[in-house]
mmCIF file of C-alpha atoms and ligand atoms in Angstrom:
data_model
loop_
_atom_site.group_PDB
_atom_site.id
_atom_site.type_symbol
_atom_site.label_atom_id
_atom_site.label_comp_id
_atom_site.label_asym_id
_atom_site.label_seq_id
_atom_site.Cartn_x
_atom_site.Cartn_y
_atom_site.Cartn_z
ATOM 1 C CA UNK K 1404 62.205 62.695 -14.781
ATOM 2 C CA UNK K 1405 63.024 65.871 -16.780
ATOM 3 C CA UNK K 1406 64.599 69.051 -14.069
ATOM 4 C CA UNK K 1407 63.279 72.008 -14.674
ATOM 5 C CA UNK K 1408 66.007 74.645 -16.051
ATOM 6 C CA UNK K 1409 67.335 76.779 -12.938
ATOM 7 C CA UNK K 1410 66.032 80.150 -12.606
ATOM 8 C CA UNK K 1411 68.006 83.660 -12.392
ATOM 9 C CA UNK K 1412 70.011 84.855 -10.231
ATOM 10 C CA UNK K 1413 67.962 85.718 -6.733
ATOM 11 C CA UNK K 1414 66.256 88.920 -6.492
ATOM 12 C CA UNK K 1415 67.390 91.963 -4.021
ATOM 13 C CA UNK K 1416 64.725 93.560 -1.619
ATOM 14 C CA UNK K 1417 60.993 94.229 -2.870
ATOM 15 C CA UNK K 1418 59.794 97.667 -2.321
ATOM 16 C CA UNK K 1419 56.511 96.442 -1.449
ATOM 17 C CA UNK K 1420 57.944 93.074 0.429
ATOM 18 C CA UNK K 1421 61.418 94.327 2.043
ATOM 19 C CA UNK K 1422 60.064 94.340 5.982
ATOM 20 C CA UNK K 1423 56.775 92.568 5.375
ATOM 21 C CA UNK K 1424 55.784 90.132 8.082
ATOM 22 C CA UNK K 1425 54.447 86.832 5.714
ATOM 23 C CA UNK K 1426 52.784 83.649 6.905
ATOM 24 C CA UNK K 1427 53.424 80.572 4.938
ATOM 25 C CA UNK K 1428 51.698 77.217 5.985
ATOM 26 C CA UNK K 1429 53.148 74.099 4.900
ATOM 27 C CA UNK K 1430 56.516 75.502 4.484
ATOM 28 C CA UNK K 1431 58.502 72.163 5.552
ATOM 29 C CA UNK K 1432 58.240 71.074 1.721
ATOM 30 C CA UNK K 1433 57.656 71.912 -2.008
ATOM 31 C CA UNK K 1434 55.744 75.201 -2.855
ATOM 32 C CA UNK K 1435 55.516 76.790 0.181
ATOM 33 C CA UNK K 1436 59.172 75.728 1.024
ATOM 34 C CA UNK K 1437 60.166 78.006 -1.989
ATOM 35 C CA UNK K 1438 57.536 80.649 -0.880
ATOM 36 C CA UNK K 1439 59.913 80.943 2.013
ATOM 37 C CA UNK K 1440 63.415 81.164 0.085
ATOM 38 C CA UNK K 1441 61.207 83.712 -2.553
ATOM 39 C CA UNK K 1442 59.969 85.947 0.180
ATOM 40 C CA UNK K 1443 63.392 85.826 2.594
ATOM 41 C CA UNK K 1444 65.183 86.982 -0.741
ATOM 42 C CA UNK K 1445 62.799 89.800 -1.287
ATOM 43 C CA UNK K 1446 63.384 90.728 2.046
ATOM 44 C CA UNK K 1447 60.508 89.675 4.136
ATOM 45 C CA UNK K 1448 60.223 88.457 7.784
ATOM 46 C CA UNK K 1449 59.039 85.139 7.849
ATOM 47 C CA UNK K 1450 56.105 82.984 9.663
ATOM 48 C CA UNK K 1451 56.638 79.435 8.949
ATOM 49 C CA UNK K 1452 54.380 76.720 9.766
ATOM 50 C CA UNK K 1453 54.363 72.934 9.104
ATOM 51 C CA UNK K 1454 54.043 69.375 11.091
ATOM 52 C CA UNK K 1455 57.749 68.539 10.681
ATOM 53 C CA UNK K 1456 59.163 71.294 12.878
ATOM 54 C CA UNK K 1457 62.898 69.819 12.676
ATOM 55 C CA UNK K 1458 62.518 70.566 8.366
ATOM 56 C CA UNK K 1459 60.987 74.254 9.652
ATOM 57 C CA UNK K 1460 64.197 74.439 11.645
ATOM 58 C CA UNK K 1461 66.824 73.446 9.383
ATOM 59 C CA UNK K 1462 65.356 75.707 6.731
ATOM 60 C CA UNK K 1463 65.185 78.914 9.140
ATOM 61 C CA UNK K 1464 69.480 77.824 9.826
ATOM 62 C CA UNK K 1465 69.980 78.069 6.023
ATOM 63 C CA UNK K 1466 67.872 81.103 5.126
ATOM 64 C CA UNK K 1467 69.581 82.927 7.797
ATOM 65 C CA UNK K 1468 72.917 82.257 6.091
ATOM 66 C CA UNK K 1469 71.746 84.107 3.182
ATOM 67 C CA UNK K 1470 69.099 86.733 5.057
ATOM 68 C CA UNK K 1471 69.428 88.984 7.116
ATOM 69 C CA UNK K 1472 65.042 88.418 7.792
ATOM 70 C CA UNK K 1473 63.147 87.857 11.424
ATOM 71 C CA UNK K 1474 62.162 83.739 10.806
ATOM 72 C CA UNK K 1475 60.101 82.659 13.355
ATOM 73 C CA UNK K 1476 59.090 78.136 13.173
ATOM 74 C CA UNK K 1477 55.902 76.846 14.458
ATOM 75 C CA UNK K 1478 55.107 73.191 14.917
ATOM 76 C CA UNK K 1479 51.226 73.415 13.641
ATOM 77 C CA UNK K 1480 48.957 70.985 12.367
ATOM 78 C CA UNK K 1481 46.297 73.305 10.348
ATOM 79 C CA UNK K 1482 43.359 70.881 11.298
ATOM 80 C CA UNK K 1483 43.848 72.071 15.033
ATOM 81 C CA UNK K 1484 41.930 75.025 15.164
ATOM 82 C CA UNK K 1485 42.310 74.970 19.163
ATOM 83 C CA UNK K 1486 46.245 75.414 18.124
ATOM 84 C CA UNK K 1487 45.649 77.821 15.445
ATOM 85 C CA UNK K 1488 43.986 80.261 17.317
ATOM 86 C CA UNK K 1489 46.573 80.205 20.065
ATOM 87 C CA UNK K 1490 49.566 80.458 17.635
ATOM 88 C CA UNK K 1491 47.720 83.408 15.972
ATOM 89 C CA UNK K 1492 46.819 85.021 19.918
ATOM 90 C CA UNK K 1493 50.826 84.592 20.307
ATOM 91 C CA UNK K 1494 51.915 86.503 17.062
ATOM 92 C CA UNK K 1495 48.929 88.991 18.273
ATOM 93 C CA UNK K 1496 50.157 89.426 21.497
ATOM 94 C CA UNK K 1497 53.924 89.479 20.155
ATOM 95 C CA UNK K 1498 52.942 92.273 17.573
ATOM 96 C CA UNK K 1499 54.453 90.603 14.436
ATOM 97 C CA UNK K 1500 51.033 89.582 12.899
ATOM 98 C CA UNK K 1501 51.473 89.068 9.480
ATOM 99 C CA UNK K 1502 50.893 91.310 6.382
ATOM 100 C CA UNK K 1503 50.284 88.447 3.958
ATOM 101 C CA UNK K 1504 49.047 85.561 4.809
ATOM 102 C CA UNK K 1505 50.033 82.495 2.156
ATOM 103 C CA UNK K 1506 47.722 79.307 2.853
ATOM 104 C CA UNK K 1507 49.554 76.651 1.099
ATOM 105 C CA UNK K 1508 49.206 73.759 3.256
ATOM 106 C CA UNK K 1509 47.312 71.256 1.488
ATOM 107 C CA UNK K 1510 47.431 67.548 0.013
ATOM 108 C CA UNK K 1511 45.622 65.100 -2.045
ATOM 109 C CA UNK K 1512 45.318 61.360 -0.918
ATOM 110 C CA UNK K 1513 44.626 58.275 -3.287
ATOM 111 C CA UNK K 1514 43.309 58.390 -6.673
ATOM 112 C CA UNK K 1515 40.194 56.473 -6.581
ATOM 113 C CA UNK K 1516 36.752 56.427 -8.447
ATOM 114 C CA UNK K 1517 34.162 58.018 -5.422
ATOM 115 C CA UNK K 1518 32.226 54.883 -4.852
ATOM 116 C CA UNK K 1519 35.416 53.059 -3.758
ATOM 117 C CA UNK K 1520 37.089 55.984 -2.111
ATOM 118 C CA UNK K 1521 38.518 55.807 1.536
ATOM 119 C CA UNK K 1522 36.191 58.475 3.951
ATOM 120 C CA UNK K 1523 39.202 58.687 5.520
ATOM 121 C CA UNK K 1524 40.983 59.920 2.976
ATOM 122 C CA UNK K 1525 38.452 62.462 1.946
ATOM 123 C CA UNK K 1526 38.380 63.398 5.494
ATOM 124 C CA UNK K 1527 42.050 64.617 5.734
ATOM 125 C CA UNK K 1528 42.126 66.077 2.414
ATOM 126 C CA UNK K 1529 38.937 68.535 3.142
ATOM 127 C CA UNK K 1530 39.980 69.005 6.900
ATOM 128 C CA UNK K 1531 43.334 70.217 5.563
ATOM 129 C CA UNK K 1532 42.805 71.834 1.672
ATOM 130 C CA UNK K 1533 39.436 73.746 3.188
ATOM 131 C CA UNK K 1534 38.823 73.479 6.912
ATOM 132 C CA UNK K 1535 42.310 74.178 7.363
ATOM 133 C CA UNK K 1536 42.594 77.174 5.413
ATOM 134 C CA UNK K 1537 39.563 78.690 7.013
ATOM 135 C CA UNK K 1538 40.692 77.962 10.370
ATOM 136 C CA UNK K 1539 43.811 80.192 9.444
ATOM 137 C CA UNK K 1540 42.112 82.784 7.566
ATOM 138 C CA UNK K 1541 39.434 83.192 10.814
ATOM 139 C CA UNK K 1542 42.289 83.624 13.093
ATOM 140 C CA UNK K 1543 44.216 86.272 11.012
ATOM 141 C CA UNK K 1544 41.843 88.123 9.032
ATOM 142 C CA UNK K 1545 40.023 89.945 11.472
ATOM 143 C CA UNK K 1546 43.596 91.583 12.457
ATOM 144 C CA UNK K 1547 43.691 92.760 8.828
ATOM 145 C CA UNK K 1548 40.400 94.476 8.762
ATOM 146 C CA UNK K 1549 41.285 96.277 11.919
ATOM 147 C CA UNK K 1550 44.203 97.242 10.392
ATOM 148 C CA UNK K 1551 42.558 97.619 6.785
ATOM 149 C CA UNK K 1552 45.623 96.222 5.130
ATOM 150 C CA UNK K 1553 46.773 92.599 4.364
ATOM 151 C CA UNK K 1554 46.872 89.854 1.370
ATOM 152 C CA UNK K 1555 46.106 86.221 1.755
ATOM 153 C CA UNK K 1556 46.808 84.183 -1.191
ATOM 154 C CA UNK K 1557 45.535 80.667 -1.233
ATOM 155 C CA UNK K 1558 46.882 78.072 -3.547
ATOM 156 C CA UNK K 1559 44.543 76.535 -5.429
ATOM 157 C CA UNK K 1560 45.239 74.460 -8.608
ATOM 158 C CA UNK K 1561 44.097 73.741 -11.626
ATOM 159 C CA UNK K 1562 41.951 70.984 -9.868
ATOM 160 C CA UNK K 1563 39.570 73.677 -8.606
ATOM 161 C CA UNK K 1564 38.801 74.188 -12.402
ATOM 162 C CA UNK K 1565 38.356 70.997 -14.282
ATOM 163 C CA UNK K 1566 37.447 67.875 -12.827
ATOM 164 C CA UNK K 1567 39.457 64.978 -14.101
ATOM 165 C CA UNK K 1568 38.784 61.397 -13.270
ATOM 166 C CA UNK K 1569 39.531 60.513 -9.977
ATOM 167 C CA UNK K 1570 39.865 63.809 -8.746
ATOM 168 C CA UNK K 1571 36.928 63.734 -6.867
ATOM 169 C CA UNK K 1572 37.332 64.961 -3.509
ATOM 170 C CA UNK K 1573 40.686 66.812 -4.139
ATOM 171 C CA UNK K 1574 39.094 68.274 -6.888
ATOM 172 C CA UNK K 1575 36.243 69.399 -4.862
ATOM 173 C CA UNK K 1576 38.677 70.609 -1.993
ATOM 174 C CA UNK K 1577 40.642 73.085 -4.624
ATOM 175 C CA UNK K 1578 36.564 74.422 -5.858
ATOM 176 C CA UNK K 1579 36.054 75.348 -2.773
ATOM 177 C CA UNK K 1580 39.637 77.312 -2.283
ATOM 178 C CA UNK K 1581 38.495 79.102 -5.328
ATOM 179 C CA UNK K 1582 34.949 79.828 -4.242
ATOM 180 C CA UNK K 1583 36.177 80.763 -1.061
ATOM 181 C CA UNK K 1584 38.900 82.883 -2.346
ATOM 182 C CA UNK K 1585 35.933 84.599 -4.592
ATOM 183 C CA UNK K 1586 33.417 84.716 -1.236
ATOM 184 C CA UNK K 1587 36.254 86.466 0.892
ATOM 185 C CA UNK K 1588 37.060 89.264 -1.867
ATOM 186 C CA UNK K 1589 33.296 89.998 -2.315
ATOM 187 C CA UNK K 1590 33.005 90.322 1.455
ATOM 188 C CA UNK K 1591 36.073 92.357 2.219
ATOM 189 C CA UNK K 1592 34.988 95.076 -0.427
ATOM 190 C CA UNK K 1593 35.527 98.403 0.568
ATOM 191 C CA UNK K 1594 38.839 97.506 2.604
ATOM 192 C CA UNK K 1595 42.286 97.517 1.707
ATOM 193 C CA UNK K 1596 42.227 93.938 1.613
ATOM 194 C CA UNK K 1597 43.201 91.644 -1.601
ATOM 195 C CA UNK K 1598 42.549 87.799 -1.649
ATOM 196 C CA UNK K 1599 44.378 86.093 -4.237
ATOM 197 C CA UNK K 1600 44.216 82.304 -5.637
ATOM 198 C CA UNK K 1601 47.345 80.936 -7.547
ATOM 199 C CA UNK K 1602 46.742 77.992 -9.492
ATOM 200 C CA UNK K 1603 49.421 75.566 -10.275
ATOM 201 C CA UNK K 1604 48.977 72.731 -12.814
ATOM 202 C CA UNK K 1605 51.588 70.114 -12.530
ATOM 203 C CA UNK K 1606 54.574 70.970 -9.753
ATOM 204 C CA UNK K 1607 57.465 68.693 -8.883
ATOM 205 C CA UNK K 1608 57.416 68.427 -5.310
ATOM 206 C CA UNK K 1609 56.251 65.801 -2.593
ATOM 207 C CA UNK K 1610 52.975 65.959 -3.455
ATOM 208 C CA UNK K 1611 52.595 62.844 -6.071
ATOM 209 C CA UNK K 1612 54.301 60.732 -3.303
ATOM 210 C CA UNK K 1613 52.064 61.812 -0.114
ATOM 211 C CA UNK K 1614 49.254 61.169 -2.925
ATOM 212 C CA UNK K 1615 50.451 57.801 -3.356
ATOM 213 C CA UNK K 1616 51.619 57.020 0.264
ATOM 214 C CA UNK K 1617 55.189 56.897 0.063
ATOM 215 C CA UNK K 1618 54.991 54.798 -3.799
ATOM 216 C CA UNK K 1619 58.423 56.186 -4.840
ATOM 217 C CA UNK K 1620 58.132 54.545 -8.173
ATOM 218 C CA UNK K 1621 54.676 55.388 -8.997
ATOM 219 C CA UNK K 1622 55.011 59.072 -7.868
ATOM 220 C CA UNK K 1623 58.251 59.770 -9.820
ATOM 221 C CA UNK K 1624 55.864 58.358 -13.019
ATOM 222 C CA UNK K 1625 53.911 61.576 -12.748
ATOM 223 C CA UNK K 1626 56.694 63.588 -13.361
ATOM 224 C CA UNK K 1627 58.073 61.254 -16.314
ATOM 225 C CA UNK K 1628 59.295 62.308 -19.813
ATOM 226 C CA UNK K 1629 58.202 66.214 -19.608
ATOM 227 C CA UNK K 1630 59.173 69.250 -17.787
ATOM 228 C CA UNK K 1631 56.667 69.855 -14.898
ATOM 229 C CA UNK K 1632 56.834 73.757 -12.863
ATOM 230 C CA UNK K 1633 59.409 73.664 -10.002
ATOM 231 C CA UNK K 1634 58.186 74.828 -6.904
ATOM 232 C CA UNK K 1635 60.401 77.646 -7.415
ATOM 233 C CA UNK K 1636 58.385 78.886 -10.140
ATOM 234 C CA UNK K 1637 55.508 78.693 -8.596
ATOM 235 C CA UNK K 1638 57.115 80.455 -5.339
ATOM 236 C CA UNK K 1639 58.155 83.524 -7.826
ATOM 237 C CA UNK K 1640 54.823 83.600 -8.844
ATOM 238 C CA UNK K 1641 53.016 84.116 -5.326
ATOM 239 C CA UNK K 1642 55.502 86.733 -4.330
ATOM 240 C CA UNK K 1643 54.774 88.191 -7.531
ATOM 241 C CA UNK K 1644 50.994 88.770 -6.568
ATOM 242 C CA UNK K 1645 52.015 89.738 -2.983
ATOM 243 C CA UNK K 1646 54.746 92.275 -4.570
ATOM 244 C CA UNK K 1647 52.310 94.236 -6.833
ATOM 245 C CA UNK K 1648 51.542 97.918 -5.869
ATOM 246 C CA UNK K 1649 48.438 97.810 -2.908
ATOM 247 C CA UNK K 1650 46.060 99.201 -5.656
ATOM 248 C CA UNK K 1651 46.417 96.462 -8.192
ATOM 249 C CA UNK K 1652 44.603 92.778 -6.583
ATOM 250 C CA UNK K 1653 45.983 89.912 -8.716
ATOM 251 C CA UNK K 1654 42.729 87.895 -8.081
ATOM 252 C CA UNK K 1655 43.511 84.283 -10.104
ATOM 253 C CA UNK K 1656 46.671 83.004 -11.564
ATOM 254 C CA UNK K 1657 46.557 80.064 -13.507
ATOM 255 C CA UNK K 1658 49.736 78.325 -13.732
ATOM 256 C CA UNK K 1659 50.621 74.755 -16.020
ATOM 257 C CA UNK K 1660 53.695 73.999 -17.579
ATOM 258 C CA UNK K 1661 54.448 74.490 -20.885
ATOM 259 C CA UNK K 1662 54.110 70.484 -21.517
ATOM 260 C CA UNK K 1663 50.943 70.568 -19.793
ATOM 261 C CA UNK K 1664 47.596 72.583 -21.477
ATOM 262 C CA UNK K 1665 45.242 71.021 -19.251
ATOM 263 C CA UNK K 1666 44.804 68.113 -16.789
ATOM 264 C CA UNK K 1667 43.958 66.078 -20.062
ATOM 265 C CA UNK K 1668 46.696 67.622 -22.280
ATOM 266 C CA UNK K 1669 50.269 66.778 -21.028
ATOM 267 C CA UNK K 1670 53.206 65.850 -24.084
ATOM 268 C CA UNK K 1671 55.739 63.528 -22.546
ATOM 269 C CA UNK K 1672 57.914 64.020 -25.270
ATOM 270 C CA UNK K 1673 61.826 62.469 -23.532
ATOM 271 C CA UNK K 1674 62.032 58.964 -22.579
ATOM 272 C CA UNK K 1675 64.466 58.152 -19.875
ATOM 273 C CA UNK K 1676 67.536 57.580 -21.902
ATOM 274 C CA UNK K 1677 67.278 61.405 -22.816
ATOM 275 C CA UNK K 1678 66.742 62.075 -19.744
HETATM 276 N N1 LIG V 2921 52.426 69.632 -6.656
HETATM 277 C C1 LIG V 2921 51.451 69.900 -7.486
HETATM 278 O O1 LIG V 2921 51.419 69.388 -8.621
HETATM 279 C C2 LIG V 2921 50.368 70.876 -7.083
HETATM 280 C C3 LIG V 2921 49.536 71.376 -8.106
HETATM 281 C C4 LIG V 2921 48.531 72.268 -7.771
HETATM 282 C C5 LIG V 2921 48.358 72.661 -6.455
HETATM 283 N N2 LIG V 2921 49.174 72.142 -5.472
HETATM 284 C C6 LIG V 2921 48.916 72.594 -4.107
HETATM 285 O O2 LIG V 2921 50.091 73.194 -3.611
HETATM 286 C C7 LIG V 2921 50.077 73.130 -2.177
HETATM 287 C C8 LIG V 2921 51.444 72.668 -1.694
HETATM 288 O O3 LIG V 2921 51.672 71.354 -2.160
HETATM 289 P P1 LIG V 2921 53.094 70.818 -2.639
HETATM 290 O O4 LIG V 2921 52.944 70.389 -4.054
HETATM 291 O O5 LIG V 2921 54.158 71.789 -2.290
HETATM 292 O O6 LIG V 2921 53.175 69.482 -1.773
HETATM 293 P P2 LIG V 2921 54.240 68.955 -0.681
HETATM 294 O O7 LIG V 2921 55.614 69.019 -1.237
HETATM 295 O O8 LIG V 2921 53.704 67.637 -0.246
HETATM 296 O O9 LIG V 2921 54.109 70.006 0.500
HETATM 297 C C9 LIG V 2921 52.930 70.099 1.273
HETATM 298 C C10 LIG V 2921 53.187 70.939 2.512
HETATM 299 O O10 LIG V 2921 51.956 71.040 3.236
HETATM 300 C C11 LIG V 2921 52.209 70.702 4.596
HETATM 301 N N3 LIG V 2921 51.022 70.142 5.214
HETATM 302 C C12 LIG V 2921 50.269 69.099 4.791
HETATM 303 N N4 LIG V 2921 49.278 68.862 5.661
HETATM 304 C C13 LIG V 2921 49.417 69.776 6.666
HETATM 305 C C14 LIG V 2921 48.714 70.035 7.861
HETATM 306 N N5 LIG V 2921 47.650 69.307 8.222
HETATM 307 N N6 LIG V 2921 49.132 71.056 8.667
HETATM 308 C C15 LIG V 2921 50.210 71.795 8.319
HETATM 309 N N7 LIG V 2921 50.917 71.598 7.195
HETATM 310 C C16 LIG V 2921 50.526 70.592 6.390
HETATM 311 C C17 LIG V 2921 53.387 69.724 4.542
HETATM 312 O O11 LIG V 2921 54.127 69.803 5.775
HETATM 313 P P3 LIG V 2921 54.130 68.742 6.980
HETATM 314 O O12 LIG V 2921 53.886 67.392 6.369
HETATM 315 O O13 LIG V 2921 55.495 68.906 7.568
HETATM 316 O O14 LIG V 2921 53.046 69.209 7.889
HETATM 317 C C18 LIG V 2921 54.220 70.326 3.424
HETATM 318 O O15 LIG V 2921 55.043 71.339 3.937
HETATM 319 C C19 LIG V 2921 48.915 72.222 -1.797
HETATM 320 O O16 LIG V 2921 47.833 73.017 -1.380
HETATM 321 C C20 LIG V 2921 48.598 71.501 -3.111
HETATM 322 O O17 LIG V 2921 47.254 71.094 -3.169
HETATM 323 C C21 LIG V 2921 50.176 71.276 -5.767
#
């Protein structure tokens, strides 16, 4: 495994960010972990939601060390649309709705040809990757067009534009984040709205191992002999698009590593003795 080179020193208050109410989902981990550190350094309040509420909590402690941003921790599943709405009705009737909304919350499970995949499997990854996204972007949109301002940003990933074998389902799940992401910018025409995809190719995080169910060895191969994106880079990235000036609506950002041209061009050039 090959660390990605660190990145520059952290960046002062956004013009465009600095008191900006943003919603991450799936921020106990990876990408939308660093979405949190990104946007807390730009200085935006901060919406955080994940399963693993005691990881939520832990990162809230050290962000307000560094901070000085509103964090507020929810313990939300994104499948529970009964539990979305009501965290969104709380925020509502709080008054700290968000301004951007960043659905990152997402996983991929097995890697399987179709015929012998698990319908369970397929289940969680298009209840979470699509149903959940939509159950969040129901509950908080409709705030934005009353208030004709906002930005959600879904990631997506290069998975929602080439199929690769295996992919299947996943790959099916990240096409629809795209289409969806196209459908929702087409319909909010004429508002202040934008809708933004950001599309990573390969990023070190947990993902290869919740993939693989916990397979330490088999998810730290994926990551082998090259130098994948950090979730930090990707994080950078997404508060890039939600930074720009309100005119400018970054719609797609396709993201690989250098190492990687496509999801059937990646040079492992180190072996582990170079590390
Ligand atoms: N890593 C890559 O190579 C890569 C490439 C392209 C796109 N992506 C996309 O990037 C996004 C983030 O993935 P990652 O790489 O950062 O993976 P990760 O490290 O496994 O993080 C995934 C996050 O999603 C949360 N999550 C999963 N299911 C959830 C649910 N039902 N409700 C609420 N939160 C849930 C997890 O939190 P809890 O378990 O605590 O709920 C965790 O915080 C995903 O949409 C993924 O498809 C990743």
């Amino acid at each position: 495994m090959t660390t990605a080179p660190s990145h520059p020193p952290t960046p002062a208050a956004h013009p465009h960010l600095e008191g900006a109410r943003v919603l991450v989902t799936g921020a106990s981990a990876g990408i939308g972990r660093s979405c949190a550190g990104a946007f807390a350094a730009r200085g935006a309040h901060l919406i955080l939601l994940a399963r693993r509420l005691d990881r939520l909590q832990t990162l809230r402690d050290e962000l307000h060390q560094l901070h000085d941003v509103d964090i507020r921790v929810f313990d939300l599943d994104v499948r529970d649309r009964t539990g979305v709405e009501g965290m969104v009705g709380r925020l509502a009737s709080e008054g700290v709705l968000p301004d951007v909304l960043v659905n990152n919350a997402g996983l991929s499970r097995g890697l399987d040809p179709l015929h012998e995949g698990s319908i369970q499997d397929w289940e969680e990854m298009l209840d979470t990757n699509v149903k959940g996204l939509l159950y969040m972007t129901r509950a908080i949109l409709p705030h934005m067009v009353e208030r004709d301002s906002g930005h959600v940003i879904n990631v997506g990933s290069i998975a929602g534009h080439i199929v690769y074998p295996r992919g299947n389902v996943y790959n099916a799940s990240k096409f629809a984040v795209r289409a969806l992401t196209e459908g929702m910018n087409l319909d909010l025409a004429g508002t202040r709205i934008r809708v933004s995809t950001v599309d990573p190719g390969l990023v070190e995080t947990e993902f290869s191992r919740v993939r693989f169910r916990g397979d330490e060895e088999r998810a730290e191969d994926v990551y082998r002999g090259y130098t994948p994106l950090s979730p930090d880079d990707v994080a950078d990235i997404i508060a890039y698009v939600a930074g720009a000036p309100p005119h400018v609506n970054i719609f797609q950002t396709v993201v690989y590593p250098t190492d990687q041209r496509s999801p059937y061009v990646l040079h492992r050039s180190h072996t582990e003795s170079e590390g």
